[in-house]
């Protein structure tokens, strides 16, 4: 199956989203298995599909649940009741959920399965994410903590300060992102934080990693999200005549040499011998999704981006091509990315309102696209939504972008 | 009681005083430079692979960005939980010759208020912890590298 480069007929490259479900985000103090199973049941009920009719299950792994977390697909299959389905478990840091979606899509498009259940769930620790235990001098994630004490928020602080110096962004701009996303999250029953936040409250919160404050940085959460995906043919037979369709899943790697200091690295690659590619890794993630989907930024109704920090949301505006380089804060100030704006970003409330539940988060982004494209997003509905994109980046050269249309 | 000085990672830096340098490796086939050092293979996808020779990095660069850590990082970062947390500054430094950015802690006493993007900094020896790994018979000072402003502004 070859995608038409000219944006022509590509119906056979799409898969249908039959069902979407979540377990609400929070700090519930229970097992990730419980959350994932609840989300899976919700997605199956939404799809009107019996679990016993699912041909394949793909789990997005968590590194925080011990062995069951490393074999998440089997863990959820057992919890739902063994029924003989093909099983896959994938890990790709923050992009784990998107790789699970892509694995399901690939199986469907290859004719290996008609209906696939995708599940991601996490139970997050209190405080900073930390590396796995042991004395591991060959693990860059261990080394950045050992040598520098460089937590995730310090990287977010570096990016934010760089934007202030290069583009003239201000802490007030960053706070506006939080204000926007908190207002959206207040309308979302699955969000962990459901209170509006003022710019004054952001400014009054403690500095975590200069220039970013506590309310600029996303928390770590418990939560789960699931999707039931199927072939277009199965969807028709199932009575879903006009389902939300996933048209592209980008999971590209960076190109050597990298020029942005990405988590968990202590240095970038050297560009002394090889000239870097045009554009950053993040931009290349979105570009690959646009090319595969045959659409561009102007075709989008909404975007769900990985706002690990407020400043990073502005970065994504530029990497997704919603505006030119350095114009992210301007786009925000104009209200273009707010509800009712030209291109609402994070109508779900984003990570600002959810906190990160790593393997569930990229799946949750696609759940939000699904509800928005169906027109069932309630008080946070983007009017007339026809096409949406997600964007995400994680450790170790992982990132993802999913395009869904209706 | 004896006191020994141990680098936090072996082979990443060497030298004393003005001769202190970060150590990377350079591919003999394509001249790509790596820090942290690659000793097993060249990561340039267009390179057939060459010997990786140790090479000192430029001692001076310019601030790419900076931040600080207001809260105590988790282990394996070494800090005494009995003592109040003292925030430290992190600086990402752009090395012109190597065309790369290298992260490091700022020298003690350098706060974010002392820094601006583009300012010149130099690499200096630093101490990560005075007593990490201390036993009854030996005290170990854990050494590292730090970035310190040279006084030349952006
Ligand atoms: Zn080479």
Coordinates of C-alpha atoms and ligand atoms in Angstrom, one line a residue:
Chain A
X1 CA 0.0 0.0 0.0
X2 CA 1.6 3.2 -1.1
X3 CA 0.5 6.7 0.0
X4 CA -0.3 9.0 -2.8
X5 CA 2.3 11.8 -2.7
X6 CA -0.1 14.2 -4.4
X7 CA -2.8 14.0 -1.6
X8 CA -5.1 11.9 -3.8
X9 CA -7.0 8.8 -2.9
X10 CA -5.7 7.3 0.3
X11 CA -8.8 5.7 1.8
X12 CA -7.1 2.4 2.3
X13 CA -4.4 4.0 4.5
X14 CA -6.9 5.1 7.2
X15 CA -8.2 3.3 10.2
X16 CA -11.4 4.0 12.1
X17 CA -11.6 5.1 15.7
X18 CA -14.6 3.1 16.9
X19 CA -14.3 3.9 20.6
X20 CA -12.4 6.1 23.1
X21 CA -12.3 5.9 26.8
X22 CA -10.4 7.2 29.8
X23 CA -10.0 6.7 33.5
X24 CA -9.9 10.2 35.0
X25 CA -6.5 11.7 35.8
X26 CA -5.5 12.3 39.4
X27 CA -3.5 10.8 42.2
X28 CA -5.7 7.9 43.1
X29 CA -3.2 5.7 44.8
X30 CA -4.2 2.5 43.0
X31 CA -2.6 0.2 40.4
X32 CA -2.1 1.2 36.8
X33 CA -3.9 -2.0 35.9
X34 CA -7.1 -0.8 37.5
X35 CA -7.0 2.5 35.6
X36 CA -6.1 0.8 32.3
X37 CA -8.8 -1.8 32.6
X38 CA -11.4 0.9 33.4
X39 CA -10.3 2.9 30.3
X40 CA -10.4 -0.2 28.1
X41 CA -13.9 -1.1 29.2
X42 CA -15.0 2.5 28.5
X43 CA -13.5 2.4 25.0
X44 CA -15.1 -1.0 24.3
X45 CA -18.5 0.2 25.5
X46 CA -18.1 3.4 23.4
X47 CA -17.3 1.3 20.4
X48 CA -20.1 -1.2 21.0
X49 CA -17.5 -4.0 20.6
X50 CA -17.4 -7.1 22.9
X51 CA -13.8 -7.6 24.2
X52 CA -14.1 -11.2 23.0
X53 CA -14.3 -10.0 19.4
X54 CA -11.1 -8.0 19.6
X55 CA -8.4 -9.6 17.6
X56 CA -5.4 -7.8 19.0
X57 CA -4.4 -5.8 22.1
X58 CA -1.5 -3.3 22.2
X59 CA -0.4 -2.0 25.6
X60 CA 1.8 1.1 26.1
X61 CA 4.3 0.1 28.8
X62 CA 5.0 1.9 32.1
X63 CA 8.4 1.6 33.8
X64 CA 6.8 2.2 37.2
X65 CA 4.7 -0.9 37.6
X66 CA 7.4 -3.6 37.8
X67 CA 7.2 -6.6 35.4
X68 CA 3.5 -6.1 34.7
X69 CA 4.3 -2.6 33.5
X70 CA 6.9 -3.9 31.0
X71 CA 4.3 -6.3 29.5
X72 CA 1.3 -3.9 29.6
X73 CA -0.5 -5.5 26.7
X74 CA -0.6 -8.9 28.4
X75 CA -1.4 -7.3 31.8
X76 CA -4.5 -5.6 30.4
X77 CA -5.5 -8.7 28.4
X78 CA -5.4 -10.8 31.5
X79 CA -7.3 -8.3 33.5
X80 CA -10.0 -8.1 30.9
X81 CA -10.0 -11.9 30.7
X82 CA -7.8 -14.0 28.5
X83 CA -9.6 -14.5 25.2
X84 CA -6.7 -15.5 22.8
X85 CA -6.0 -12.1 21.2
X86 CA -2.7 -11.3 19.6
X87 CA -0.7 -9.2 22.1
X88 CA 1.9 -6.5 21.8
X89 CA 3.6 -4.3 24.4
X90 CA 5.5 -1.2 23.4
X91 CA 7.8 1.3 25.1
X92 CA 8.9 4.6 23.7
X93 CA 9.0 7.0 26.7
X94 CA 6.4 9.8 26.3
X95 CA 5.6 8.5 22.8
X96 CA 4.7 5.0 24.0
X97 CA 1.0 5.6 23.5
X98 CA 1.4 6.9 20.0
X99 CA 3.6 3.9 19.1
X100 CA 0.9 1.6 20.5
X101 CA -1.6 3.3 18.2
X102 CA 0.7 3.0 15.3
X103 CA 1.3 -0.7 16.0
X104 CA -2.5 -1.2 16.0
X105 CA -2.8 0.7 12.8
X106 CA -0.1 -1.2 11.1
X107 CA -1.7 -4.6 12.1
X108 CA -5.1 -3.4 10.7
X109 CA -3.6 -2.0 7.5
X110 CA -1.6 -5.2 7.0
X111 CA -4.8 -7.3 7.4
X112 CA -3.5 -9.0 10.6
X113 CA -6.4 -7.8 12.7
X114 CA -9.8 -6.2 12.1
X115 CA -10.3 -4.7 15.6
X116 CA -7.5 -3.7 18.0
X117 CA -7.7 -2.4 21.5
X118 CA -5.0 0.1 22.5
X119 CA -4.4 0.9 26.2
X120 CA -2.0 3.0 28.2
X121 CA -2.0 3.6 32.0
X122 CA 0.3 4.9 34.7
X123 CA 0.5 5.3 38.4
X124 CA 3.0 8.1 38.9
X125 CA 5.3 8.7 41.9
X126 CA 5.2 11.8 44.0
X127 CA 7.7 14.5 43.0
X128 CA 10.2 14.5 40.2
X129 CA 10.5 11.6 37.8
X130 CA 13.7 9.8 38.6
X131 CA 15.9 7.3 36.8
X132 CA 15.7 3.5 37.4
X133 CA 17.9 2.4 40.4
X134 CA 21.4 0.9 40.4
X135 CA 24.8 2.3 39.4
X136 CA 24.5 2.7 35.7
X137 CA 27.3 4.8 34.2
X138 CA 26.2 3.8 30.6
X139 CA 22.7 5.2 31.0
X140 CA 22.4 8.9 30.0
X141 CA 19.2 9.2 32.1
X142 CA 21.1 8.1 35.2
X143 CA 24.1 10.2 34.3
X144 CA 22.2 13.5 34.0
X145 CA 20.8 13.1 37.5
X146 CA 24.1 11.8 39.0
X147 CA 26.4 14.4 37.4
X148 CA 24.2 17.5 37.1
X149 CA 21.0 16.8 39.2
X150 CA 19.3 17.9 36.0
X151 CA 15.6 17.1 36.6
X152 CA 13.0 17.4 33.7
X153 CA 12.0 20.9 34.9
X154 CA 15.5 22.2 34.5
X155 CA 15.5 21.3 30.8
X156 CA 12.1 23.1 30.5
X157 CA 13.7 26.0 32.2
X158 CA 16.6 26.1 29.7
X159 CA 14.1 26.0 26.8
X160 CA 12.0 28.8 28.3
X161 CA 15.0 31.1 29.0
X162 CA 16.3 30.5 25.5
X163 CA 12.9 31.6 24.1
X164 CA 13.0 34.7 26.2
X165 CA 16.5 35.6 24.9
X166 CA 15.9 34.7 21.3
X167 CA 12.2 35.5 20.7
X168 CA 11.5 38.0 23.5
X169 CA 8.9 35.8 25.2
X170 CA 8.1 36.9 28.8
X171 CA 7.0 35.0 32.0
X172 CA 3.7 36.7 31.5
X173 CA 3.3 35.0 28.1
X174 CA 4.1 31.7 29.7
X175 CA 1.5 32.3 32.4
X176 CA -1.2 33.1 29.8
X177 CA -0.7 29.5 28.4
X178 CA -1.6 28.2 31.9
X179 CA -4.5 30.5 32.2
X180 CA -5.9 29.3 28.8
X181 CA -5.3 25.6 29.5
X182 CA -6.7 25.7 33.1
X183 CA -9.9 27.3 31.7
X184 CA -10.3 24.5 29.2
X185 CA -9.4 21.8 31.8
X186 CA -12.1 23.2 34.1
X187 CA -14.6 22.0 31.5
X188 CA -13.1 18.5 31.2
X189 CA -14.5 15.8 33.5
X190 CA -11.3 13.6 32.9
X191 CA -8.9 16.4 33.9
X192 CA -7.1 16.2 37.2
X193 CA -7.1 20.0 37.8
X194 CA -10.5 21.5 37.2
X195 CA -10.0 25.1 38.5
X196 CA -9.4 28.2 36.5
X197 CA -6.1 29.9 37.2
X198 CA -5.2 33.5 37.0
X199 CA -1.9 35.0 35.8
X200 CA -1.4 36.4 39.3
X201 CA -1.6 32.9 40.7
X202 CA 1.0 31.7 38.2
X203 CA 3.3 34.6 39.2
X204 CA 2.8 33.9 42.9
X205 CA 3.7 30.2 42.6
X206 CA 7.2 29.1 43.6
X207 CA 10.1 29.1 41.1
X208 CA 11.0 25.5 40.3
X209 CA 13.6 26.0 37.5
X210 CA 14.1 29.7 36.6
X211 CA 12.2 31.2 34.8
X212 CA 9.5 28.6 35.3
X213 CA 7.2 28.4 38.3
X214 CA 5.3 25.5 39.7
X215 CA 2.2 26.5 37.7
X216 CA 4.2 26.6 34.5
X217 CA 5.2 22.9 34.8
X218 CA 3.0 19.9 34.4
X219 CA 2.5 17.5 37.3
X220 CA 2.9 13.7 37.2
X221 CA -0.4 11.9 37.4
X222 CA -2.3 8.6 37.5
X223 CA -4.5 8.1 34.5
X224 CA -5.4 5.8 31.6
X225 CA -6.7 6.1 28.1
X226 CA -7.8 3.5 25.5
X227 CA -8.9 3.4 21.9
X228 CA -10.7 0.8 19.9
X229 CA -9.4 1.0 16.3
X230 CA -10.6 -1.0 13.3
X231 CA -10.4 -1.3 9.6
X232 CA -12.7 1.0 7.6
X233 CA -14.4 -2.1 6.2
X234 CA -15.1 -3.4 9.8
X235 CA -16.4 0.0 10.8
X236 CA -18.9 0.0 7.9
X237 CA -20.1 -3.5 8.7
X238 CA -20.3 -2.5 12.4
X239 CA -22.7 0.4 11.4
X240 CA -20.2 3.2 11.9
X241 CA -20.7 4.9 8.5
X242 CA -18.8 8.1 9.2
X243 CA -16.2 7.3 12.0
X244 CA -13.3 9.5 13.0
X245 CA -10.4 8.3 11.0
X246 CA -6.7 8.2 11.9
X247 CA -4.9 9.4 8.7
X248 CA -1.3 9.6 9.9
X249 CA 0.9 8.6 12.8
X250 CA 4.4 10.0 12.8
X251 CA 7.0 8.4 15.0
X252 CA 10.2 9.5 13.3
X253 CA 13.6 9.7 14.9
X254 CA 15.9 12.8 14.9
X255 CA 18.5 13.3 12.3
X256 CA 22.2 13.6 13.1
X257 CA 23.4 16.0 14.3
X258 CA 20.8 17.2 16.8
X259 CA 21.1 20.9 17.6
X260 CA 18.7 21.2 20.5
X261 CA 19.6 19.9 23.9
X262 CA 17.0 17.2 24.4
X263 CA 16.1 15.2 27.5
X264 CA 18.1 13.4 28.9
X265 CA 21.2 14.5 27.1
X266 CA 24.2 16.4 28.6
X267 CA 25.2 17.7 25.2
X268 CA 23.9 18.0 21.7
X269 CA 25.6 16.3 18.8
X270 CA 28.5 18.2 17.2
X271 CA 27.7 19.9 13.9
X272 CA 31.3 20.5 13.1
X273 CA 31.6 17.7 10.6
X274 CA 28.1 17.3 9.3
X275 CA 25.7 20.2 8.7
X276 CA 22.4 19.9 10.6
X277 CA 19.1 19.4 8.8
X278 CA 16.8 22.3 8.3
X279 CA 14.4 22.5 11.1
X280 CA 14.4 20.9 14.5
X281 CA 13.5 17.3 15.5
X282 CA 10.1 18.5 16.9
X283 CA 9.3 20.2 13.6
X284 CA 10.2 17.0 11.7
X285 CA 7.8 15.0 13.7
X286 CA 4.9 17.2 12.6
X287 CA 6.1 17.5 9.1
X288 CA 6.1 13.7 8.6
X289 CA 2.5 13.6 9.9
X290 CA 1.4 16.4 7.6
X291 CA 3.0 14.7 4.6
X292 CA 1.5 11.3 5.4
X293 CA -2.0 12.9 6.0
X294 CA -1.8 15.0 2.9
X295 CA -2.9 18.1 4.9
X296 CA -1.2 21.2 6.2
X297 CA -1.5 23.5 9.2
X298 CA -4.2 25.6 7.5
X299 CA -6.5 22.5 7.3
X300 CA -6.5 22.0 11.1
X301 CA -9.5 22.7 13.4
X302 CA -7.5 22.0 16.6
X303 CA -4.3 20.7 18.0
X304 CA -3.4 18.8 21.2
X305 CA 0.2 19.4 22.0
X306 CA 2.6 18.2 24.8
X307 CA 2.7 21.2 27.1
X308 CA 5.2 19.7 29.6
X309 CA 5.7 23.4 30.4
X310 CA 3.8 26.5 29.3
X311 CA 6.8 27.7 27.3
X312 CA 6.9 24.4 25.4
X313 CA 3.4 24.9 24.2
X314 CA 4.5 28.1 22.5
X315 CA 7.4 26.1 20.9
X316 CA 4.9 23.6 19.5
X317 CA 2.9 26.4 17.8
X318 CA 6.0 27.1 15.8
X319 CA 7.0 23.4 15.2
X320 CA 3.5 22.6 14.0
X321 CA 3.6 25.5 11.6
X322 CA 0.7 27.3 13.2
X323 CA 2.8 30.4 13.1
X324 CA 6.3 31.4 12.1
X325 CA 9.4 30.9 14.2
X326 CA 9.4 33.2 17.2
X327 CA 5.7 34.1 16.7
X328 CA 4.3 31.7 19.3
X329 CA 3.7 34.2 22.0
X330 CA 2.1 36.6 19.5
X331 CA -0.3 33.8 18.3
X332 CA -1.3 33.2 22.0
X333 CA -1.8 36.9 22.8
X334 CA -4.0 37.3 19.7
X335 CA -6.3 34.5 21.2
X336 CA -5.8 32.4 18.1
X337 CA -5.1 29.3 20.2
X338 CA -7.9 29.9 22.7
X339 CA -11.4 28.4 22.4
X340 CA -13.2 30.2 19.6
X341 CA -9.8 31.2 18.0
X342 CA -8.5 30.3 14.6
X343 CA -6.8 27.2 15.8
X344 CA -7.6 26.2 19.4
X345 CA -4.7 24.3 21.1
X346 CA -5.2 21.9 24.0
X347 CA -9.0 22.3 24.2
X348 CA -8.8 19.3 26.6
X349 CA -6.8 21.4 29.0
X350 CA -3.6 19.8 28.0
X351 CA -0.9 18.5 30.4
X352 CA -1.4 21.7 32.4
X353 CA -4.8 20.3 33.5
X354 CA -4.1 16.6 33.4
X355 CA -0.5 16.2 34.6
X356 CA 1.5 13.5 32.7
X357 CA 0.6 9.9 32.9
X358 CA 3.3 8.9 30.5
X359 CA 2.1 5.9 28.5
X360 CA -1.5 7.1 28.5
X361 CA -0.9 10.7 27.5
X362 CA -0.4 10.3 23.7
X363 CA -3.5 8.1 23.6
X364 CA -5.5 10.7 25.7
X365 CA -4.6 13.3 23.0
X366 CA -6.2 11.1 20.4
X367 CA -9.3 10.5 22.6
X368 CA -9.7 14.3 22.7
X369 CA -9.4 14.6 18.9
X370 CA -12.0 11.8 18.6
X371 CA -14.6 13.5 20.8
X372 CA -13.9 16.9 19.2
X373 CA -14.3 15.5 15.7
X374 CA -17.5 13.7 16.6
X375 CA -18.8 16.9 18.0
X376 CA -19.4 15.4 21.5
X377 CA -16.8 17.4 23.5
X378 CA -19.5 19.2 25.4
X379 CA -18.7 22.6 26.9
X380 CA -15.2 22.5 25.4
X381 CA -16.3 21.6 21.8
X382 CA -14.4 23.3 19.0
X383 CA -17.2 24.3 16.5
X384 CA -17.2 22.3 13.3
X385 CA -14.0 20.4 14.0
X386 CA -13.0 18.4 10.9
X387 CA -9.2 17.7 11.3
X388 CA -7.0 17.6 14.3
X389 CA -3.3 16.9 15.1
X390 CA -1.5 15.8 18.2
X391 CA 2.2 16.4 19.0
X392 CA 4.4 14.9 21.6
X393 CA 8.1 14.5 22.5
X394 CA 9.8 12.3 25.0
X395 CA 13.2 11.1 26.1
X396 CA 15.7 9.3 23.9
X397 CA 14.7 10.6 20.5
X398 CA 11.1 9.7 20.7
X399 CA 8.2 11.8 19.5
X400 CA 4.9 11.4 17.8
X401 CA 2.2 13.2 15.9
X402 CA -1.2 11.8 15.0
X403 CA -3.6 13.3 12.4
X404 CA -7.3 12.4 12.7
X405 CA -10.1 13.6 10.4
X406 CA -13.8 13.2 10.0
Chain B
X1 CA 42.4 9.7 57.4
X2 CA 43.2 10.1 53.7
X3 CA 41.4 12.2 51.2
X4 CA 41.1 11.1 47.6
X5 CA 39.7 13.0 44.6
X6 CA 37.5 11.0 42.3
X7 CA 35.9 12.2 39.1
X8 CA 32.1 11.8 39.1
X9 CA 32.6 10.0 35.7
X10 CA 35.9 8.6 34.6
X11 CA 37.4 10.1 31.4
X12 CA 35.1 13.1 30.9
X13 CA 37.6 15.8 32.1
X14 CA 41.2 16.1 33.1
X15 CA 43.9 18.6 34.1
X16 CA 44.4 21.2 36.9
X17 CA 43.9 25.0 37.0
X18 CA 44.2 26.7 33.6
X19 CA 44.8 23.3 31.9
X20 CA 41.5 21.8 33.0
X21 CA 39.5 20.5 30.0
X22 CA 36.5 18.5 29.1
X23 CA 37.5 15.4 27.2
X24 CA 35.5 14.1 24.2
X25 CA 36.4 11.9 21.3
X26 CA 36.9 12.6 17.6
X27 CA 36.3 10.3 14.7
X28 CA 39.4 9.9 12.6
X29 CA 37.3 9.2 9.5
X30 CA 34.8 12.1 9.6
X31 CA 36.1 14.4 12.3
X32 CA 32.8 14.3 14.3
X33 CA 33.3 15.2 17.9
X34 CA 31.5 13.5 20.7
X35 CA 30.7 14.5 24.3
X36 CA 30.0 12.6 26.4
X37 CA 32.7 10.6 24.7
X38 CA 31.9 7.8 22.3
X39 CA 34.5 5.1 22.4
X40 CA 32.7 2.3 20.7
X41 CA 31.4 3.7 17.4
X42 CA 31.0 6.9 15.4
X43 CA 27.3 8.1 15.4
X44 CA 27.5 10.0 12.1
X45 CA 25.2 7.9 9.8
X46 CA 27.2 8.8 6.8
X47 CA 30.6 7.7 8.2
X48 CA 32.1 4.3 7.5
X49 CA 33.6 4.4 11.0
X50 CA 37.0 5.4 12.2
X51 CA 39.2 5.4 15.3
X52 CA 37.8 7.5 18.1
X53 CA 40.6 9.5 19.6
X54 CA 40.4 11.5 22.8
X55 CA 40.3 15.2 22.3
X56 CA 40.0 18.2 24.7
X57 CA 37.0 20.4 24.1
X58 CA 37.3 24.2 23.7
X59 CA 37.7 25.7 27.2
X60 CA 35.5 28.6 26.4
X61 CA 32.0 29.1 24.9
X62 CA 28.9 31.2 25.1
X63 CA 25.8 30.7 27.1
X64 CA 23.1 29.1 25.1
X65 CA 20.7 29.1 28.0
X66 CA 20.6 28.7 31.8
X67 CA 18.3 27.8 34.6
X68 CA 18.5 26.7 38.2
X69 CA 17.3 23.9 40.4
X70 CA 15.3 25.3 43.3
X71 CA 14.3 21.9 44.7
X72 CA 16.6 19.0 45.7
X73 CA 17.0 16.5 42.8
X74 CA 16.4 12.8 43.5
X75 CA 19.2 10.2 43.8
X76 CA 21.6 9.4 42.2
X77 CA 22.4 13.1 42.7
X78 CA 24.4 13.2 45.9
X79 CA 23.3 15.7 48.5
X80 CA 23.0 15.6 52.3
X81 CA 19.3 15.5 53.2
X82 CA 20.2 16.8 56.6
X83 CA 21.3 20.1 55.2
X84 CA 19.0 22.8 53.8
X85 CA 18.9 22.6 50.0
X86 CA 21.1 25.2 48.2
X87 CA 19.9 25.8 44.7
X88 CA 22.5 25.6 42.0
X89 CA 22.6 27.1 38.5
X90 CA 22.8 25.1 35.3
X91 CA 24.4 26.5 32.1
X92 CA 24.1 25.2 28.6
X93 CA 27.2 26.4 26.7
X94 CA 27.6 26.6 22.9
X95 CA 31.2 25.7 21.8
X96 CA 32.0 27.5 18.6
X97 CA 34.6 25.1 17.2
X98 CA 32.8 21.9 18.0
X99 CA 29.4 23.5 17.1
X100 CA 27.7 21.8 20.0
X101 CA 26.0 22.7 23.3
X102 CA 27.3 21.2 26.6
X103 CA 25.5 21.4 29.9
X104 CA 27.2 21.9 33.2
X105 CA 26.7 23.3 36.7
X106 CA 27.8 26.9 37.2
X107 CA 30.7 27.6 39.4
X108 CA 29.7 28.1 43.1
X109 CA 28.2 31.6 43.7
X110 CA 27.1 32.1 40.1
X111 CA 23.3 32.7 40.1
X112 CA 20.9 33.1 37.2
X113 CA 21.0 36.9 37.9
X114 CA 24.7 36.9 36.9
X115 CA 24.0 35.3 33.5
X116 CA 22.7 36.2 30.1
X117 CA 22.4 34.3 26.9
X118 CA 25.5 34.9 24.7
X119 CA 27.8 35.7 27.6
X120 CA 31.3 34.1 27.5
X121 CA 32.0 31.3 30.1
X122 CA 35.0 29.0 30.7
X123 CA 35.2 25.5 32.0
X124 CA 36.8 25.2 35.5
X125 CA 37.3 22.3 37.9
X126 CA 34.5 21.8 40.3
X127 CA 33.4 19.8 43.4
X128 CA 30.2 17.9 43.3
X129 CA 30.3 16.6 46.8
X130 CA 33.0 16.9 49.5
X131 CA 32.3 13.7 51.3
X132 CA 30.5 11.3 48.9
X133 CA 31.5 7.8 49.5
X134 CA 33.3 8.6 52.7
X135 CA 34.2 5.7 54.9
X136 CA 35.9 5.5 58.4
X137 CA 39.3 5.4 56.8
X138 CA 39.0 7.5 53.7
X139 CA 37.3 10.7 52.5
X140 CA 36.4 11.0 48.9
X141 CA 35.9 14.3 47.1
X142 CA 33.7 13.9 44.0
X143 CA 35.0 16.2 41.3
X144 CA 33.2 17.6 38.2
X145 CA 33.3 20.5 35.7
X146 CA 31.7 23.9 36.1
X147 CA 31.1 26.8 33.8
X148 CA 32.2 30.3 35.1
X149 CA 31.6 33.7 33.4
X150 CA 34.9 35.2 32.1
X151 CA 33.6 38.7 32.5
X152 CA 33.0 39.1 28.7
X153 CA 29.4 40.0 28.2
X154 CA 27.1 39.1 25.3
Ligands
LIG1 ZN1 32.9 9.2 11.9

